[in-house]
Each structure stands twice: as C-alpha cells, then as structure tokens.
Amino acid sequence: MTETQQDTVSIRGDAVGPVLRNAWSNFPTGVTIVTSHDPVSDKPKGITVNSFTSVSLDPPLVLVCVDNRSSSCESITRSGYFGVHFLMSQQWETALAFARPDAPKFESLSWSTSEDGVPILDDFVVAMECELADQYPGGDHTIMMGRVKAAHLREVNEGVLGFFHGRFVRLDHGTKLFPEVANLLALDTPRLDW
C-alpha cells in the first residue's frame, strides 16, 4: 500500500524493501575500507564499507557491517582482526575498487602488515587496528564489533571521502556549519543530553 500526502510517499508491507536503498541514500555517510588477512588463503582481503559506527571510548569499540557474501566477512571471522580506514576525498577510485568483488585491490596500493596481521593501507586519514570482540547476524550483513587496539591519525587538508545520494562527496573544513554547531565545537567538552 502506498499513501501520498504533501509530497511524502509512505510505503508499507512487501513494497518497503525495494525502495529502502533510495530512502537510505538520503543519509550522508563516511566511506571506509575494512581490511583483514585471510589465514586460509594467506591473502589480504578488503571491502568498502559505509556502515561504520563508533560505539564506545571506554573500552574503545567500533562496529562495521559487512556483506555476508563478501570474502572479507569470513576472513575477519577466521583471523579475529580487521582494520578500518577513513579515506581522503581523492581516494574515491580506491573506494570504488574495494567495492567491486572481483577488482584488483591491494596490487596497486602501498600497504603494510600490523603486529596482528592486519593489512594497513599507507594512505588514510585514520586507520584503526581492531580485534573482533563480537559479531551479530544482521540480515544479509554481519555486524562486527571491534575493540580498537591501535589508531593512526593524519592531518589532512584535502577533505575526507563521503557518500550521499549514491555518489562520492568531499567533506572538508569548508563544509558549511550552522552557527549553533560551530558554537558547540568551541566548547571544551561538548555534551549533548537530549
């Protein structure tokens, strides 16, 4: 059933699934590359992920949602470790390559291996080394919670890569902020208790 009221479309029942991708594209996200080392094939694995969330500072936890069909899903489960990389805006081609299952990924990139065997890309805004703390079924994805064991940050002036309306976008210091947000950022410890 579909209802329309003042340019709003409401969909219920079985018709919801096919329109969700379009609906969710209205929510801007960051773009990450999640990497792991597959102990069975002894090869690095990686996938582009925009479902990333910081969960906790104490202990330091993050979560990523990984497609069950990807080889990265099994690789992370097998190895127990993964890396998360925030990308610079000009790395959209890298994000696109890691989004394609059969595309070459690590062959044209410079990267190293962490103590725990996690492939860490040389170019990033932020790279985190995570130990798999837990995982949960999430429909066609697996929700993977990671304890951050190490974080590497770089000062970047070029902007970071985002995703909005099915397109890569650049987010940088020139992104417009509402005055109220700018004022919150000036506080020593902004705390929002909604």
PDB file of C-alpha atoms in Angstrom:
ATOM      1  CA  MET A   1       0.000   0.000   0.000  1.00  0.00           C
ATOM      2  CA  THR A   2       1.285   3.468  -0.904  1.00  0.00           C
ATOM      3  CA  GLU A   3      -0.004   6.734   0.548  1.00  0.00           C
ATOM      4  CA  THR A   4       0.915  10.196  -0.692  1.00  0.00           C
ATOM      5  CA  GLN A   5       0.447  13.328   1.415  1.00  0.00           C
ATOM      6  CA  GLN A   6       2.108  16.670   0.664  1.00  0.00           C
ATOM      7  CA  ASP A   7       4.995  15.238  -1.399  1.00  0.00           C
ATOM      8  CA  THR A   8       5.541  12.409   1.106  1.00  0.00           C
ATOM      9  CA  VAL A   9       5.384   8.803  -0.018  1.00  0.00           C
ATOM     10  CA  SER A  10       4.645   6.211   2.662  1.00  0.00           C
ATOM     11  CA  ILE A  11       5.181   2.556   1.806  1.00  0.00           C
ATOM     12  CA  ARG A  12       4.225  -0.450   3.889  1.00  0.00           C
ATOM     13  CA  GLY A  13       4.402  -4.201   3.565  1.00  0.00           C
ATOM     14  CA  ASP A  14       6.410  -6.110   0.960  1.00  0.00           C
ATOM     15  CA  ALA A  15       6.986  -2.981  -1.141  1.00  0.00           C
ATOM     16  CA  VAL A  16       9.287  -1.449   1.521  1.00  0.00           C
ATOM     17  CA  GLY A  17      12.395  -3.492   0.674  1.00  0.00           C
ATOM     18  CA  PRO A  18      12.937  -2.343  -2.919  1.00  0.00           C
ATOM     19  CA  VAL A  19      12.698   1.371  -2.055  1.00  0.00           C
ATOM     20  CA  LEU A  20      14.933   1.358   1.031  1.00  0.00           C
ATOM     21  CA  ARG A  21      18.176   1.782  -0.925  1.00  0.00           C
ATOM     22  CA  ASN A  22      16.809   5.022  -2.347  1.00  0.00           C
ATOM     23  CA  ALA A  23      15.470   6.113   1.051  1.00  0.00           C
ATOM     24  CA  TRP A  24      18.768   5.369   2.814  1.00  0.00           C
ATOM     25  CA  SER A  25      20.713   7.345   0.196  1.00  0.00           C
ATOM     26  CA  ASN A  26      19.306  10.484   1.863  1.00  0.00           C
ATOM     27  CA  PHE A  27      21.549   9.827   4.876  1.00  0.00           C
ATOM     28  CA  PRO A  28      25.134  11.009   4.217  1.00  0.00           C
ATOM     29  CA  THR A  29      27.854   8.689   5.488  1.00  0.00           C
ATOM     30  CA  GLY A  30      31.589   8.406   5.560  1.00  0.00           C
ATOM     31  CA  VAL A  31      33.426   5.879   3.420  1.00  0.00           C
ATOM     32  CA  THR A  32      35.778   3.329   4.951  1.00  0.00           C
ATOM     33  CA  ILE A  33      37.850   0.459   3.701  1.00  0.00           C
ATOM     34  CA  VAL A  34      37.836  -2.545   6.008  1.00  0.00           C
ATOM     35  CA  THR A  35      40.817  -4.883   5.632  1.00  0.00           C
ATOM     36  CA  SER A  36      41.744  -8.273   7.015  1.00  0.00           C
ATOM     37  CA  HIS A  37      44.154 -11.135   6.440  1.00  0.00           C
ATOM     38  CA  ASP A  38      42.622 -14.474   5.498  1.00  0.00           C
ATOM     39  CA  PRO A  39      44.592 -17.193   7.311  1.00  0.00           C
ATOM     40  CA  VAL A  40      43.259 -19.893   4.933  1.00  0.00           C
ATOM     41  CA  SER A  41      44.302 -18.278   1.637  1.00  0.00           C
ATOM     42  CA  ASP A  42      47.145 -16.278   3.279  1.00  0.00           C
ATOM     43  CA  LYS A  43      45.979 -13.227   1.313  1.00  0.00           C
ATOM     44  CA  PRO A  44      44.822  -9.739   2.259  1.00  0.00           C
ATOM     45  CA  LYS A  45      41.112  -9.036   1.910  1.00  0.00           C
ATOM     46  CA  GLY A  46      39.288  -5.729   1.786  1.00  0.00           C
ATOM     47  CA  ILE A  47      35.898  -4.194   1.223  1.00  0.00           C
ATOM     48  CA  THR A  48      34.408  -0.706   1.032  1.00  0.00           C
ATOM     49  CA  VAL A  49      32.012  -0.108   3.926  1.00  0.00           C
ATOM     50  CA  ASN A  50      29.867   2.911   4.733  1.00  0.00           C
ATOM     51  CA  SER A  51      28.138   1.252   7.706  1.00  0.00           C
ATOM     52  CA  PHE A  52      30.686   2.250  10.343  1.00  0.00           C
ATOM     53  CA  THR A  53      29.902   3.473  13.851  1.00  0.00           C
ATOM     54  CA  SER A  54      31.950   4.493  16.828  1.00  0.00           C
ATOM     55  CA  VAL A  55      30.422   2.680  19.796  1.00  0.00           C
ATOM     56  CA  SER A  56      32.398   3.406  22.953  1.00  0.00           C
ATOM     57  CA  LEU A  57      35.516   5.188  24.189  1.00  0.00           C
ATOM     58  CA  ASP A  58      35.894   3.002  27.283  1.00  0.00           C
ATOM     59  CA  PRO A  59      36.551   0.384  26.125  1.00  0.00           C
ATOM     60  CA  PRO A  60      37.314   1.687  22.621  1.00  0.00           C
ATOM     61  CA  LEU A  61      34.787  -0.068  20.361  1.00  0.00           C
ATOM     62  CA  VAL A  62      33.667   0.387  16.762  1.00  0.00           C
ATOM     63  CA  LEU A  63      31.334  -1.582  14.561  1.00  0.00           C
ATOM     64  CA  VAL A  64      31.166  -2.277  10.854  1.00  0.00           C
ATOM     65  CA  CYS A  65      28.512  -4.095   8.864  1.00  0.00           C
ATOM     66  CA  VAL A  66      29.982  -6.487   6.295  1.00  0.00           C
ATOM     67  CA  ASP A  67      28.060  -8.171   3.475  1.00  0.00           C
ATOM     68  CA  ASN A  68      27.720 -11.906   4.207  1.00  0.00           C
ATOM     69  CA  ARG A  69      28.604 -12.722   0.582  1.00  0.00           C
ATOM     70  CA  SER A  70      31.972 -10.981   0.724  1.00  0.00           C
ATOM     71  CA  SER A  71      35.170 -12.922   1.325  1.00  0.00           C
ATOM     72  CA  SER A  72      36.023 -10.268   3.929  1.00  0.00           C
ATOM     73  CA  CYS A  73      33.214 -11.493   6.178  1.00  0.00           C
ATOM     74  CA  GLU A  74      34.741 -14.961   6.509  1.00  0.00           C
ATOM     75  CA  SER A  75      38.273 -13.563   6.646  1.00  0.00           C
ATOM     76  CA  ILE A  76      37.508 -11.320   9.633  1.00  0.00           C
ATOM     77  CA  THR A  77      35.768 -14.163  11.441  1.00  0.00           C
ATOM     78  CA  ARG A  78      38.687 -16.533  10.796  1.00  0.00           C
ATOM     79  CA  SER A  79      41.502 -14.147  11.713  1.00  0.00           C
ATOM     80  CA  GLY A  80      39.753 -12.311  14.560  1.00  0.00           C
ATOM     81  CA  TYR A  81      41.210  -8.961  13.439  1.00  0.00           C
ATOM     82  CA  PHE A  82      40.396  -6.187  10.989  1.00  0.00           C
ATOM     83  CA  GLY A  83      41.463  -2.691  10.004  1.00  0.00           C
ATOM     84  CA  VAL A  84      39.249   0.330   9.349  1.00  0.00           C
ATOM     85  CA  HIS A  85      40.490   3.181   7.156  1.00  0.00           C
ATOM     86  CA  PHE A  86      38.866   6.594   6.702  1.00  0.00           C
ATOM     87  CA  LEU A  87      39.746   7.871   3.233  1.00  0.00           C
ATOM     88  CA  MET A  88      40.864  11.178   1.763  1.00  0.00           C
ATOM     89  CA  SER A  89      38.474  12.700  -0.774  1.00  0.00           C
ATOM     90  CA  GLN A  90      40.767  11.967  -3.718  1.00  0.00           C
ATOM     91  CA  GLN A  91      40.747   8.223  -2.866  1.00  0.00           C
ATOM     92  CA  TRP A  92      37.353   7.617  -4.477  1.00  0.00           C
ATOM     93  CA  GLU A  93      38.894   5.276  -7.067  1.00  0.00           C
ATOM     94  CA  THR A  94      40.351   3.152  -4.275  1.00  0.00           C
ATOM     95  CA  ALA A  95      36.951   3.020  -2.586  1.00  0.00           C
ATOM     96  CA  LEU A  96      35.362   2.020  -5.894  1.00  0.00           C
ATOM     97  CA  ALA A  97      37.916  -0.784  -6.445  1.00  0.00           C
ATOM     98  CA  PHE A  98      37.345  -2.200  -2.952  1.00  0.00           C
ATOM     99  CA  ALA A  99      33.570  -2.066  -3.555  1.00  0.00           C
ATOM    100  CA  ARG A 100      33.872  -4.439  -6.536  1.00  0.00           C
ATOM    101  CA  PRO A 101      34.209  -8.111  -5.548  1.00  0.00           C
ATOM    102  CA  ASP A 102      36.490  -9.144  -8.433  1.00  0.00           C
ATOM    103  CA  ALA A 103      38.523  -5.937  -8.835  1.00  0.00           C
ATOM    104  CA  PRO A 104      42.240  -5.911  -8.005  1.00  0.00           C
ATOM    105  CA  LYS A 105      42.592  -4.215  -4.641  1.00  0.00           C
ATOM    106  CA  PHE A 106      45.975  -4.452  -2.943  1.00  0.00           C
ATOM    107  CA  GLU A 107      48.075  -4.936  -6.095  1.00  0.00           C
ATOM    108  CA  SER A 108      48.314  -1.239  -6.949  1.00  0.00           C
ATOM    109  CA  LEU A 109      48.421   0.078  -3.366  1.00  0.00           C
ATOM    110  CA  SER A 110      51.185   0.562  -0.865  1.00  0.00           C
ATOM    111  CA  TRP A 111      50.401  -1.141   2.450  1.00  0.00           C
ATOM    112  CA  SER A 112      51.995  -2.864   5.419  1.00  0.00           C
ATOM    113  CA  THR A 113      51.003  -5.511   7.941  1.00  0.00           C
ATOM    114  CA  SER A 114      50.308  -4.798  11.625  1.00  0.00           C
ATOM    115  CA  GLU A 115      51.538  -6.966  14.522  1.00  0.00           C
ATOM    116  CA  ASP A 116      48.252  -8.872  14.379  1.00  0.00           C
ATOM    117  CA  GLY A 117      48.477  -9.450  10.630  1.00  0.00           C
ATOM    118  CA  VAL A 118      46.021  -6.723   9.608  1.00  0.00           C
ATOM    119  CA  PRO A 119      46.740  -5.067   6.244  1.00  0.00           C
ATOM    120  CA  ILE A 120      47.095  -1.312   6.854  1.00  0.00           C
ATOM    121  CA  LEU A 121      46.934   0.959   3.812  1.00  0.00           C
ATOM    122  CA  ASP A 122      49.685   3.586   3.618  1.00  0.00           C
ATOM    123  CA  ASP A 123      47.267   6.351   2.548  1.00  0.00           C
ATOM    124  CA  PHE A 124      44.483   7.210   5.011  1.00  0.00           C
ATOM    125  CA  VAL A 125      43.033   9.927   7.186  1.00  0.00           C
ATOM    126  CA  VAL A 126      42.521   7.498  10.075  1.00  0.00           C
ATOM    127  CA  ALA A 127      43.482   3.832  10.321  1.00  0.00           C
ATOM    128  CA  MET A 128      42.386   1.632  13.195  1.00  0.00           C
ATOM    129  CA  GLU A 129      43.579  -1.853  14.070  1.00  0.00           C
ATOM    130  CA  CYS A 130      40.759  -3.816  15.682  1.00  0.00           C
ATOM    131  CA  GLU A 131      40.350  -7.161  17.406  1.00  0.00           C
ATOM    132  CA  LEU A 132      36.996  -8.797  16.713  1.00  0.00           C
ATOM    133  CA  ALA A 133      35.112  -8.516  20.021  1.00  0.00           C
ATOM    134  CA  ASP A 134      31.752  -9.878  18.892  1.00  0.00           C
ATOM    135  CA  GLN A 135      29.559 -10.375  15.866  1.00  0.00           C
ATOM    136  CA  TYR A 136      25.830 -10.453  15.336  1.00  0.00           C
ATOM    137  CA  PRO A 137      23.587 -11.528  12.465  1.00  0.00           C
ATOM    138  CA  GLY A 138      22.111  -8.553  10.633  1.00  0.00           C
ATOM    139  CA  GLY A 139      20.050  -9.914   7.750  1.00  0.00           C
ATOM    140  CA  ASP A 140      22.247 -10.004   4.644  1.00  0.00           C
ATOM    141  CA  HIS A 141      25.138  -8.478   6.630  1.00  0.00           C
ATOM    142  CA  THR A 142      27.115  -9.396   9.738  1.00  0.00           C
ATOM    143  CA  ILE A 143      27.522  -6.710  12.393  1.00  0.00           C
ATOM    144  CA  MET A 144      31.119  -6.879  13.595  1.00  0.00           C
ATOM    145  CA  MET A 145      32.152  -5.187  16.820  1.00  0.00           C
ATOM    146  CA  GLY A 146      35.842  -4.460  17.126  1.00  0.00           C
ATOM    147  CA  ARG A 147      37.983  -3.374  20.050  1.00  0.00           C
ATOM    148  CA  VAL A 148      40.394  -0.730  18.791  1.00  0.00           C
ATOM    149  CA  LYS A 149      43.935  -1.829  19.633  1.00  0.00           C
ATOM    150  CA  ALA A 150      45.709   0.996  17.777  1.00  0.00           C
ATOM    151  CA  ALA A 151      44.690   4.171  15.961  1.00  0.00           C
ATOM    152  CA  HIS A 152      46.732   6.176  13.460  1.00  0.00           C
ATOM    153  CA  LEU A 153      45.650   9.731  12.575  1.00  0.00           C
ATOM    154  CA  ARG A 154      46.914  12.128   9.927  1.00  0.00           C
ATOM    155  CA  GLU A 155      46.328  15.845   9.478  1.00  0.00           C
ATOM    156  CA  VAL A 156      44.557  16.145   6.142  1.00  0.00           C
ATOM    157  CA  ASN A 157      43.726  19.371   4.341  1.00  0.00           C
ATOM    158  CA  GLU A 158      42.251  17.836   1.187  1.00  0.00           C
ATOM    159  CA  GLY A 159      38.999  16.692   2.798  1.00  0.00           C
ATOM    160  CA  VAL A 160      37.601  13.256   3.534  1.00  0.00           C
ATOM    161  CA  LEU A 161      35.525  10.970   1.344  1.00  0.00           C
ATOM    162  CA  GLY A 162      31.799  10.732   1.979  1.00  0.00           C
ATOM    163  CA  PHE A 163      28.798   9.145   0.277  1.00  0.00           C
ATOM    164  CA  PHE A 164      25.439  10.817  -0.401  1.00  0.00           C
ATOM    165  CA  HIS A 165      22.650  10.085  -2.894  1.00  0.00           C
ATOM    166  CA  GLY A 166      24.630   7.265  -4.488  1.00  0.00           C
ATOM    167  CA  ARG A 167      27.684   9.462  -5.119  1.00  0.00           C
ATOM    168  CA  PHE A 168      31.036  10.053  -3.540  1.00  0.00           C
ATOM    169  CA  VAL A 169      31.276  13.522  -1.977  1.00  0.00           C
ATOM    170  CA  ARG A 170      34.053  15.596  -0.448  1.00  0.00           C
ATOM    171  CA  LEU A 171      33.737  16.720   3.164  1.00  0.00           C
ATOM    172  CA  ASP A 172      36.239  19.315   4.310  1.00  0.00           C
ATOM    173  CA  HIS A 173      36.761  22.328   6.546  1.00  0.00           C
ATOM    174  CA  GLY A 174      34.807  24.413   4.030  1.00  0.00           C
ATOM    175  CA  THR A 175      31.657  22.357   4.643  1.00  0.00           C
ATOM    176  CA  LYS A 176      29.030  24.780   5.896  1.00  0.00           C
ATOM    177  CA  LEU A 177      28.129  24.514   9.575  1.00  0.00           C
ATOM    178  CA  PHE A 178      25.131  26.050  11.250  1.00  0.00           C
ATOM    179  CA  PRO A 179      26.250  28.741  13.758  1.00  0.00           C
ATOM    180  CA  GLU A 180      24.864  26.655  16.633  1.00  0.00           C
ATOM    181  CA  VAL A 181      27.078  23.724  15.645  1.00  0.00           C
ATOM    182  CA  ALA A 182      30.133  25.956  15.389  1.00  0.00           C
ATOM    183  CA  ASN A 183      29.411  27.208  18.927  1.00  0.00           C
ATOM    184  CA  LEU A 184      29.169  23.639  20.249  1.00  0.00           C
ATOM    185  CA  LEU A 185      32.541  22.837  18.712  1.00  0.00           C
ATOM    186  CA  ALA A 186      34.104  25.729  20.653  1.00  0.00           C
ATOM    187  CA  LEU A 187      33.178  24.163  23.996  1.00  0.00           C
ATOM    188  CA  ASP A 188      35.882  22.233  25.830  1.00  0.00           C
ATOM    189  CA  THR A 189      33.716  19.156  26.282  1.00  0.00           C
ATOM    190  CA  PRO A 190      30.503  19.452  24.308  1.00  0.00           C
ATOM    191  CA  ARG A 191      27.885  17.216  25.882  1.00  0.00           C
ATOM    192  CA  LEU A 192      24.519  16.718  24.338  1.00  0.00           C
ATOM    193  CA  ASP A 193      21.953  15.219  26.688  1.00  0.00           C
ATOM    194  CA  TRP A 194      18.888  15.027  24.523  1.00  0.00           C
TER     195      TRP A 194
END
